[in-house]
Amino acid sequence: GDSVTQMEGPVTLSEEAFLTINCTYTATGYPSLFWYVQYPGEGLQLLLKATKADDKGSNKGFEATYRKETTSFHLEKGSVQVSDSAVYFCALSVVVSTGFQKLVFGTGTRLLVSP
Amino acid sequence: GAGVSQSPSNKVTEKGKDVELRCDPISGHTALYWYRQRLGQGLEFLIYFQGNSAPDKSGLPSDRFSAERTGGSVSTLTIQRTQQEDSAVYLCASSLVRTGGNYEQYFGPGTRLTVT
């Protein structure tokens, strides 16, 4: 079945360091891919998405490129800030009926950024 | 505008008791989804609603779980005879529905259920 695998955390970085969080997926068909973020004490928020191969999603300095050949959607940021400390979830969408999709999530990666 | 709200935010219950979790979606969102997040695991899809109808209940973990939605709005997830393995954060999401598109699911803050 469809699944998402992402690197285990926590990932601990100093401010201004480069961030990569790996995500690979297994899916039939051509799913959309997402990164969601959960800040401490808050709900899940969509960070970025890509709907087809070679698309690049970007938001708040974060980027991820939909790589069909490697079935990957790695999250990157050139210079992290303390405020980026959160749990990051990679997800793909599976159509359950016309217009409706469920999300299949990875286990989440906690990012801790120190000053 | 108002986002997705869930209540209660925390619930501690004794094993064997029934619990009801509530979700208030964003106004006008036809689609409503329930997910579960157990400690150390990813979010697990439970059920979705098209309006008031749940076409596929196969994601519910057992027959102790049920869900309903009324008036195309509020949804309740009921767990009967709770077990310790039901302890998790239960998340609700809602979205618009249009054919041929990918629409963002907006998540509520979740209900943390602890079964003792």
Coordinates of N, CA and C in Angstrom, one line a residue:
Chain A
G1 N 0.8 -1.2 0.0 CA 0.0 0.0 0.0 C 0.9 1.2 0.0
D2 N 0.2 2.4 0.0 CA 0.9 3.6 0.0 C 1.5 3.9 1.3
S3 N 2.8 4.5 1.3 CA 3.5 4.7 2.6 C 4.5 5.8 2.4
V4 N 4.9 6.4 3.5 CA 5.8 7.5 3.5 C 6.9 7.1 4.6
T5 N 8.1 7.3 4.3 CA 9.2 7.1 5.2 C 10.0 8.3 5.3
Q6 N 10.2 8.8 6.5 CA 11.0 10.0 6.7 C 12.1 9.7 7.8
M7 N 13.1 10.5 7.8 CA 14.2 10.3 8.7 C 13.8 10.5 10.1
E8 N 14.4 9.7 11.0 CA 14.0 9.8 12.4 C 14.7 11.0 13.0
G9 N 14.1 11.6 14.0 CA 14.8 12.7 14.7 C 15.2 12.2 16.1
P10 N 15.5 13.2 16.9 CA 15.4 14.6 16.6 C 16.6 15.0 15.7
V11 N 16.4 16.0 14.9 CA 17.5 16.7 14.2 C 17.9 17.9 15.0
T12 N 19.1 18.0 15.4 CA 19.5 19.1 16.3 C 20.5 20.0 15.5
L13 N 20.2 21.3 15.3 CA 21.1 22.2 14.5 C 21.3 23.5 15.2
S14 N 22.3 24.1 14.9 CA 22.6 25.5 15.3 C 21.9 26.5 14.4
E15 N 21.5 27.6 14.9 CA 20.9 28.6 14.0 C 21.8 28.9 12.8
E16 N 21.2 29.1 11.7 CA 21.8 29.4 10.4 C 22.4 28.2 9.7
A17 N 22.3 27.0 10.3 CA 22.8 25.8 9.7 C 21.8 25.4 8.5
F18 N 22.3 24.5 7.6 CA 21.5 24.0 6.5 C 20.7 22.8 7.0
L19 N 19.5 22.8 6.6 CA 18.6 21.7 7.0 C 18.2 20.8 5.8
T20 N 18.3 19.5 6.0 CA 17.7 18.5 5.1 C 17.0 17.5 5.9
I21 N 15.7 17.3 5.6 CA 14.9 16.2 6.2 C 14.5 15.3 5.1
N22 N 15.0 14.0 5.1 CA 14.7 13.1 4.0 C 13.3 12.5 4.1
C23 N 12.7 12.4 2.9 CA 11.4 11.8 2.8 C 11.3 11.0 1.5
T24 N 10.9 9.7 1.6 CA 10.7 8.9 0.4 C 9.3 8.3 0.5
Y25 N 8.7 7.9 -0.6 CA 7.4 7.4 -0.6 C 7.2 6.2 -1.5
T26 N 6.2 5.5 -1.2 CA 5.7 4.4 -2.1 C 4.3 4.6 -2.4
A27 N 4.0 4.6 -3.7 CA 2.6 4.9 -4.0 C 2.3 4.3 -5.4
T28 N 1.0 4.0 -5.6 CA 0.5 3.6 -6.9 C 0.0 4.9 -7.5
G29 N 0.1 5.1 -8.7 CA -0.3 6.3 -9.4 C 0.6 7.5 -9.1
Y30 N 0.0 8.7 -9.1 CA 0.8 9.9 -9.0 C 0.2 10.8 -7.9
P31 N 0.7 10.6 -6.7 CA 0.1 11.3 -5.6 C 0.6 12.8 -5.6
S32 N -0.1 13.6 -4.9 CA 0.5 14.9 -4.5 C 1.3 14.7 -3.2
L33 N 2.3 15.5 -3.0 CA 3.2 15.4 -1.8 C 3.1 16.7 -1.0
F34 N 3.3 16.5 0.3 CA 3.1 17.6 1.2 C 4.2 17.5 2.3
W35 N 4.5 18.7 2.8 CA 5.1 18.8 4.1 C 4.2 19.6 5.0
Y36 N 3.9 19.0 6.2 CA 3.2 19.7 7.2 C 4.1 20.0 8.4
V37 N 3.8 21.0 9.1 CA 4.6 21.4 10.3 C 3.7 21.5 11.5
Q38 N 4.2 21.1 12.6 CA 3.5 21.2 13.9 C 4.4 21.9 14.9
Y39 N 4.1 23.2 15.2 CA 4.8 24.0 16.2 C 4.3 23.6 17.5
P40 N 5.2 23.8 18.5 CA 4.8 23.4 19.9 C 3.4 24.0 20.3
G41 N 2.6 23.1 20.8 CA 1.3 23.6 21.2 C 0.3 24.0 20.2
E42 N 0.6 23.7 18.9 CA -0.3 24.2 17.8 C -0.7 23.0 17.0
G43 N -1.7 23.2 16.1 CA -2.1 22.1 15.2 C -1.2 22.0 14.0
L44 N -1.5 21.0 13.2 CA -0.7 20.8 12.0 C -1.0 21.9 11.0
Q45 N 0.0 22.4 10.3 CA -0.2 23.4 9.3 C 0.5 22.9 8.0
L46 N -0.1 23.2 6.9 CA 0.6 22.9 5.6 C 1.7 23.8 5.4
L47 N 2.9 23.3 5.2 CA 4.1 24.1 4.9 C 4.3 24.3 3.4
L48 N 4.2 23.2 2.6 CA 4.4 23.3 1.2 C 3.9 22.1 0.5
K49 N 3.6 22.2 -0.8 CA 3.1 21.0 -1.5 C 3.6 21.0 -2.9
A50 N 3.6 19.8 -3.5 CA 3.9 19.7 -5.0 C 2.9 18.7 -5.5
T51 N 2.4 18.9 -6.7 CA 1.3 18.1 -7.2 C 1.8 17.2 -8.4
K52 N 3.0 17.4 -8.9 CA 3.4 16.5 -10.0 C 4.9 16.5 -10.0
A53 N 5.4 15.5 -10.8 CA 6.9 15.3 -10.8 C 7.6 16.6 -11.3
D54 N 8.7 16.8 -10.6 CA 9.6 18.0 -10.9 C 9.1 19.3 -10.3
D55 N 7.9 19.3 -9.8 CA 7.4 20.5 -9.1 C 8.2 20.8 -7.9
K56 N 8.4 22.1 -7.6 CA 9.1 22.5 -6.4 C 8.1 23.2 -5.5
G57 N 7.9 22.8 -4.3 CA 7.1 23.5 -3.4 C 8.0 24.4 -2.5
S58 N 7.6 25.6 -2.2 CA 8.4 26.4 -1.3 C 7.5 27.3 -0.5
N59 N 8.0 27.6 0.7 CA 7.3 28.5 1.6 C 8.2 28.8 2.8
K60 N 8.3 30.0 3.3 CA 9.0 30.4 4.4 C 10.5 30.0 4.4
G61 N 11.1 30.0 3.2 CA 12.5 29.6 3.0 C 12.7 28.1 2.9
F62 N 11.7 27.3 3.1 CA 11.7 25.9 2.9 C 11.4 25.5 1.5
E63 N 12.1 24.4 1.0 CA 11.8 24.0 -0.4 C 11.8 22.4 -0.4
A64 N 11.0 21.9 -1.3 CA 11.1 20.4 -1.5 C 10.7 20.2 -3.0
T65 N 11.4 19.3 -3.6 CA 11.2 19.0 -5.0 C 10.7 17.6 -5.2
Y66 N 9.6 17.4 -5.9 CA 9.0 16.1 -6.2 C 9.8 15.4 -7.2
R67 N 10.5 14.3 -6.7 CA 11.4 13.5 -7.6 C 10.8 12.2 -7.8
K68 N 10.3 12.0 -9.0 CA 9.6 10.7 -9.3 C 10.6 9.6 -9.4
E69 N 11.8 9.9 -10.0 CA 12.7 8.9 -10.3 C 13.3 8.3 -9.0
T70 N 13.4 9.1 -8.0 CA 13.9 8.6 -6.7 C 12.8 8.4 -5.6
T71 N 11.6 8.7 -6.0 CA 10.4 8.7 -5.2 C 10.7 9.4 -3.9
S72 N 11.2 10.6 -4.0 CA 11.6 11.4 -2.8 C 11.0 12.8 -2.8
F73 N 11.0 13.4 -1.6 CA 10.4 14.8 -1.5 C 11.1 15.4 -0.3
H74 N 12.4 15.5 -0.4 CA 13.2 16.0 0.8 C 13.0 17.4 1.1
L75 N 12.9 17.8 2.3 CA 12.7 19.1 2.8 C 14.1 19.8 3.0
E76 N 14.3 21.0 2.5 CA 15.5 21.7 2.7 C 15.3 23.2 3.1
K77 N 16.2 23.7 3.9 CA 16.2 25.1 4.2 C 17.7 25.6 4.3
G78 N 18.0 26.7 3.7 CA 19.4 27.1 3.7 C 19.9 27.6 5.0
S79 N 19.1 28.2 5.9 CA 19.5 28.8 7.1 C 18.4 28.7 8.1
V80 N 18.5 27.8 9.0 CA 17.3 27.6 10.0 C 17.4 28.6 11.1
Q81 N 16.2 28.9 11.7 CA 16.1 29.8 12.8 C 15.6 29.0 14.0
V82 N 15.7 29.6 15.2 CA 15.2 29.0 16.4 C 13.7 28.8 16.2
S83 N 13.0 29.7 15.6 CA 11.6 29.6 15.4 C 11.1 28.5 14.5
D84 N 12.1 27.8 13.8 CA 11.7 26.7 13.0 C 11.6 25.4 13.8
S85 N 12.0 25.4 15.0 CA 11.9 24.3 15.9 C 10.4 23.8 15.9
A86 N 10.2 22.5 15.5 CA 8.9 22.0 15.3 C 9.0 20.5 14.9
V87 N 7.9 19.9 14.7 CA 7.9 18.5 14.1 C 7.4 18.7 12.7
Y88 N 8.1 18.1 11.8 CA 7.8 18.1 10.4 C 7.3 16.8 9.9
F89 N 6.2 16.8 9.2 CA 5.6 15.5 8.6 C 5.5 15.6 7.1
C90 N 6.1 14.6 6.5 CA 5.9 14.4 5.1 C 4.6 13.6 4.8
A91 N 3.9 13.9 3.8 CA 2.7 13.2 3.5 C 2.4 13.1 2.0
L92 N 1.6 12.1 1.6 CA 1.1 12.0 0.3 C -0.4 11.8 0.3
S93 N -1.0 12.2 -0.8 CA -2.5 12.1 -0.9 C -2.9 10.9 -1.7
V94 N -3.9 10.3 -1.2 CA -4.5 9.1 -1.9 C -6.0 9.5 -2.2
V95 N -6.4 9.4 -3.4 CA -7.8 9.7 -3.7 C -8.7 8.6 -3.2
V96 N -9.7 8.9 -2.4 CA -10.6 7.9 -1.9 C -11.9 8.0 -2.6
S97 N -12.3 9.1 -3.2 CA -13.4 9.2 -4.1 C -13.2 10.6 -4.8
T98 N -14.0 10.8 -5.8 CA -13.8 12.0 -6.6 C -13.9 13.3 -5.7
G99 N -12.8 14.0 -5.7 CA -12.8 15.2 -4.9 C -12.3 15.0 -3.5
F100 N -12.1 13.8 -3.1 CA -11.8 13.5 -1.7 C -10.5 12.7 -1.6
Q101 N -9.6 13.2 -0.8 CA -8.3 12.5 -0.6 C -8.0 12.3 0.8
K102 N -7.4 11.2 1.2 CA -6.9 11.0 2.5 C -5.4 11.3 2.4
L103 N -4.8 11.6 3.5 CA -3.4 11.8 3.6 C -2.7 10.7 4.3
V104 N -1.6 10.2 3.8 CA -0.8 9.2 4.4 C 0.5 9.9 4.9
F105 N 0.7 9.8 6.2 CA 1.8 10.6 6.8 C 3.0 9.7 7.2
G106 N 4.2 10.3 7.2 CA 5.3 9.7 7.8 C 5.2 9.9 9.3
T107 N 6.2 9.4 10.0 CA 6.2 9.4 11.5 C 6.5 10.8 12.1
G108 N 7.0 11.7 11.3 CA 7.4 13.0 11.8 C 8.9 13.0 12.2
T109 N 9.4 14.2 12.0 CA 10.8 14.5 12.4 C 10.9 15.7 13.2
R110 N 11.4 15.6 14.4 CA 11.5 16.7 15.3 C 12.7 17.5 15.0
L111 N 12.6 18.8 14.8 CA 13.8 19.7 14.6 C 14.0 20.6 15.8
L112 N 15.1 20.6 16.3 CA 15.5 21.5 17.4 C 16.6 22.4 16.9
V113 N 16.4 23.7 17.0 CA 17.4 24.7 16.6 C 17.8 25.5 17.8
S114 N 19.1 25.5 18.0 CA 19.6 26.2 19.2 C 20.3 27.5 18.7
P115 N 20.2 28.5 19.6 CA 20.8 29.8 19.2 C 22.3 29.8 19.1
Chain B
G1 N -10.6 34.1 9.6 CA -11.8 33.4 10.1 C -11.5 32.3 11.0
A2 N -12.5 31.7 11.5 CA -12.3 30.6 12.5 C -11.8 29.4 11.8
G3 N -10.9 28.7 12.4 CA -10.4 27.5 11.9 C -11.1 26.3 12.4
V4 N -10.6 25.1 12.3 CA -11.2 23.9 12.8 C -11.0 23.8 14.3
S5 N -12.1 23.6 15.0 CA -12.0 23.5 16.4 C -12.3 22.1 16.9
Q6 N -11.7 21.6 18.0 CA -12.0 20.3 18.5 C -12.2 20.4 20.0
S7 N -13.0 19.6 20.6 CA -13.2 19.6 22.0 C -13.5 18.1 22.5
P8 N -13.0 17.8 23.7 CA -12.2 18.6 24.5 C -10.7 18.6 24.0
S9 N -9.9 19.4 24.6 CA -8.5 19.4 24.1 C -7.8 18.3 24.8
N10 N -8.2 17.9 26.0 CA -7.6 16.8 26.7 C -8.7 16.0 27.3
K11 N -8.6 14.7 27.3 CA -9.6 13.8 28.0 C -8.8 12.6 28.6
V12 N -9.0 12.5 29.9 CA -8.5 11.3 30.6 C -9.7 10.5 31.0
T13 N -9.7 9.2 30.7 CA -10.8 8.4 31.0 C -10.3 7.0 31.5
E14 N -11.2 6.3 32.2 CA -10.8 5.0 32.7 C -11.1 4.0 31.6
K15 N -10.3 3.0 31.6 CA -10.5 1.8 30.7 C -12.0 1.3 30.8
G16 N -12.6 1.1 29.7 CA -14.0 0.6 29.7 C -15.1 1.6 29.5
K17 N -14.7 2.9 29.7 CA -15.7 4.0 29.6 C -15.8 4.4 28.1
D18 N -16.9 5.0 27.8 CA -17.1 5.6 26.5 C -16.7 7.0 26.4
V19 N -16.2 7.5 25.3 CA -15.8 8.9 25.1 C -16.3 9.4 23.8
E20 N -16.6 10.7 23.8 CA -17.1 11.4 22.6 C -16.2 12.5 22.3
L21 N -15.6 12.6 21.1 CA -14.8 13.7 20.7 C -15.5 14.5 19.6
R22 N -15.3 15.8 19.7 CA -16.1 16.6 18.8 C -15.2 17.4 17.9
C23 N -15.7 17.6 16.7 CA -14.9 18.4 15.7 C -15.9 19.4 15.0
D24 N -15.5 20.7 15.0 CA -16.2 21.7 14.3 C -15.4 22.2 13.1
P25 N -15.8 21.8 11.9 CA -15.0 22.2 10.7 C -15.1 23.7 10.3
I26 N -14.3 24.1 9.4 CA -14.4 25.4 8.8 C -15.8 25.5 8.1
S27 N -16.5 26.6 8.3 CA -17.8 26.7 7.6 C -17.6 26.6 6.1
G28 N -18.5 25.8 5.5 CA -18.5 25.6 4.1 C -17.6 24.5 3.6
H29 N -16.9 23.9 4.5 CA -16.0 22.8 4.1 C -16.9 21.5 4.1
T30 N -17.0 20.9 2.9 CA -17.9 19.7 2.7 C -17.2 18.5 3.3
A31 N -15.9 18.4 3.1 CA -15.1 17.2 3.5 C -14.6 17.4 4.9
L32 N -14.7 16.3 5.6 CA -14.2 16.2 7.0 C -13.5 14.9 7.2
Y33 N -12.3 15.0 7.8 CA -11.5 13.8 8.0 C -11.1 13.6 9.5
W34 N -11.0 12.4 9.9 CA -10.5 12.1 11.3 C -9.2 11.3 11.1
Y35 N -8.2 11.6 11.9 CA -6.9 10.9 11.9 C -6.6 10.7 13.4
R36 N -5.7 9.7 13.6 CA -5.2 9.4 14.9 C -3.7 9.4 14.9
Q37 N -3.1 9.9 16.0 CA -1.7 10.0 16.1 C -1.3 9.3 17.4
R38 N -0.8 8.1 17.3 CA -0.3 7.5 18.5 C 1.1 7.8 18.8
L39 N 1.6 7.7 20.0 CA 2.9 8.2 20.4 C 4.0 7.5 19.5
G40 N 4.8 8.3 18.9 CA 5.9 7.8 18.1 C 5.6 7.3 16.8
Q41 N 4.3 7.5 16.4 CA 3.8 7.0 15.1 C 3.3 8.2 14.3
G42 N 3.2 7.9 13.0 CA 2.6 9.0 12.1 C 1.1 9.0 12.3
L43 N 0.5 10.0 11.6 CA -1.0 10.1 11.7 C -1.6 9.0 10.9
E44 N -2.6 8.4 11.4 CA -3.3 7.3 10.8 C -4.7 7.7 10.4
F45 N -5.1 7.5 9.2 CA -6.4 7.9 8.7 C -7.5 7.0 9.2
L46 N -8.5 7.6 9.7 CA -9.6 6.8 10.3 C -10.9 6.8 9.4
I47 N -11.4 8.0 9.0 CA -12.6 8.0 8.3 C -12.8 9.4 7.7
Y48 N -13.6 9.5 6.6 CA -13.9 10.8 6.1 C -15.4 10.9 5.8
F49 N -15.8 12.1 5.7 CA -17.2 12.4 5.5 C -17.4 13.3 4.2
Q50 N -18.3 12.9 3.4 CA -18.8 13.7 2.3 C -20.1 14.3 2.7
G51 N -20.2 15.5 3.1 CA -21.4 16.0 3.7 C -21.6 15.2 5.0
N52 N -22.8 14.6 5.2 CA -23.1 13.8 6.3 C -22.8 12.3 6.2
S53 N -22.3 12.0 5.0 CA -22.2 10.5 4.7 C -20.7 10.1 4.8
A54 N -20.5 8.9 5.4 CA -19.2 8.3 5.5 C -19.1 7.1 4.6
P55 N -18.6 7.3 3.4 CA -18.7 6.1 2.4 C -17.9 4.9 2.8
D56 N -16.8 5.1 3.5 CA -15.9 4.0 3.8 C -15.4 4.1 5.2
K57 N -15.9 3.1 6.0 CA -15.5 3.1 7.4 C -14.4 2.1 7.7
S58 N -13.8 1.6 6.7 CA -12.8 0.5 6.9 C -11.5 0.9 7.7
G59 N -11.3 2.2 7.7 CA -10.1 2.7 8.5 C -10.3 2.8 10.0
L60 N -11.6 2.7 10.4 CA -11.8 2.7 11.9 C -11.1 1.4 12.5
P61 N -10.4 1.6 13.6 CA -9.6 0.5 14.1 C -10.4 -0.8 14.6
S62 N -11.6 -0.5 15.1 CA -12.4 -1.6 15.5 C -13.9 -1.2 15.6
D63 N -14.8 -2.1 15.9 CA -16.2 -1.8 15.9 C -16.6 -1.0 17.2
R64 N -15.6 -0.7 18.0 CA -15.8 0.2 19.2 C -15.8 1.6 18.7
F65 N -15.3 1.9 17.5 CA -15.2 3.3 17.0 C -16.4 3.5 16.1
S66 N -17.0 4.7 16.2 CA -18.0 5.1 15.3 C -17.9 6.6 15.2
A67 N -18.5 7.1 14.1 CA -18.4 8.6 13.9 C -19.7 9.0 13.1
E68 N -20.1 10.2 13.4 CA -21.2 10.7 12.6 C -21.0 12.2 12.4
R69 N -21.8 12.7 11.5 CA -21.7 14.1 11.2 C -23.1 14.6 10.9
T70 N -23.5 15.7 11.4 CA -24.9 16.2 11.3 C -24.9 17.6 10.7
G71 N -25.9 17.8 9.8 CA -26.0 19.2 9.3 C -24.9 19.6 8.4
G72 N -24.1 18.6 7.9 CA -22.9 18.9 7.1 C -21.9 19.7 7.9
S73 N -22.0 19.7 9.2 CA -21.0 20.5 10.0 C -20.3 19.7 11.0
V74 N -20.8 19.8 12.3 CA -20.1 19.1 13.4 C -20.1 17.6 13.3
S75 N -18.9 17.1 13.6 CA -18.8 15.6 13.7 C -18.4 15.2 15.0
T76 N -18.8 14.0 15.4 CA -18.4 13.4 16.7 C -17.8 12.0 16.4
L77 N -16.7 11.7 17.0 CA -16.1 10.4 17.0 C -16.3 9.8 18.4
T78 N -16.9 8.6 18.4 CA -17.2 8.0 19.7 C -16.4 6.7 19.8
I79 N -15.8 6.5 20.9 CA -15.1 5.3 21.2 C -15.8 4.7 22.4
Q80 N -16.3 3.4 22.2 CA -16.9 2.7 23.3 C -16.0 1.8 24.0
R81 N -16.2 1.6 25.2 CA -15.4 0.6 26.0 C -13.9 0.8 25.7
T82 N -13.4 2.0 26.0 CA -12.1 2.4 25.7 C -11.0 1.5 26.3
Q83 N -10.0 1.3 25.5 CA -8.8 0.5 25.9 C -7.6 1.3 25.9
Q84 N -6.6 0.9 26.6 CA -5.3 1.7 26.7 C -4.7 2.0 25.4
E85 N -4.9 1.0 24.4 CA -4.3 1.3 23.1 C -5.0 2.4 22.3
D86 N -6.1 2.8 22.8 CA -6.8 3.9 22.2 C -6.2 5.3 22.6
S87 N -5.3 5.3 23.5 CA -4.6 6.6 23.9 C -3.9 7.1 22.7
A88 N -4.2 8.3 22.4 CA -3.6 9.0 21.2 C -4.1 10.4 21.1
V89 N -3.6 11.1 20.1 CA -4.1 12.4 19.8 C -5.0 12.2 18.6
Y90 N -6.3 12.6 18.7 CA -7.2 12.5 17.6 C -7.4 13.8 16.9
L91 N -7.1 13.8 15.6 CA -7.1 15.1 14.8 C -8.2 15.0 13.8
C92 N -8.8 16.2 13.7 CA -9.8 16.4 12.7 C -9.3 17.4 11.6
A93 N -9.7 17.2 10.4 CA -9.4 18.1 9.3 C -10.6 18.4 8.4
S94 N -10.6 19.5 7.8 CA -11.7 19.8 6.8 C -11.1 20.4 5.6
S95 N -11.8 20.3 4.5 CA -11.4 20.9 3.3 C -12.6 21.2 2.3
L96 N -12.3 22.0 1.4 CA -13.2 22.2 0.3 C -13.2 21.0 -0.6
V97 N -14.2 20.9 -1.4 CA -14.2 19.8 -2.4 C -14.5 20.3 -3.8
R98 N -13.7 20.0 -4.7 CA -13.9 20.3 -6.1 C -13.3 19.2 -6.9
T99 N -13.9 18.6 -7.9 CA -13.3 17.6 -8.6 C -12.0 18.0 -9.4
G100 N -11.1 17.1 -9.5 CA -9.9 17.4 -10.2 C -8.8 18.3 -9.5
G101 N -9.0 18.6 -8.3 CA -8.1 19.4 -7.6 C -7.5 18.8 -6.3
N102 N -6.5 19.4 -5.8 CA -5.9 19.0 -4.6 C -6.2 20.1 -3.6
Y103 N -6.9 19.8 -2.6 CA -7.3 20.9 -1.7 C -6.8 20.7 -0.3
E104 N -6.2 21.8 0.2 CA -5.5 21.7 1.5 C -6.5 21.2 2.6
Q105 N -6.1 20.3 3.4 CA -6.8 19.9 4.6 C -6.3 20.8 5.7
Y106 N -7.3 21.5 6.4 CA -7.0 22.3 7.5 C -7.3 21.5 8.8
F107 N -6.2 21.4 9.6 CA -6.3 20.6 10.8 C -6.7 21.4 12.1
G108 N -7.5 20.7 12.9 CA -7.7 21.2 14.3 C -6.6 21.0 15.2
P109 N -6.6 21.5 16.4 CA -5.5 21.3 17.4 C -5.5 19.9 18.0
G110 N -6.5 19.1 17.8 CA -6.5 17.8 18.3 C -7.1 17.6 19.7
T111 N -7.5 16.4 20.0 CA -7.9 16.0 21.3 C -6.9 14.9 21.8
R112 N -6.3 15.2 22.9 CA -5.4 14.2 23.5 C -6.2 13.3 24.4
L113 N -6.3 12.0 24.0 CA -7.1 11.0 24.8 C -6.1 10.1 25.6
T114 N -6.3 10.1 26.9 CA -5.5 9.2 27.7 C -6.4 8.2 28.4
V115 N -6.2 6.9 28.2 CA -7.0 5.9 28.8 C -6.2 5.2 29.9
T116 N -6.7 5.3 31.1 CA -5.9 4.8 32.3 C -6.4 3.4 32.7

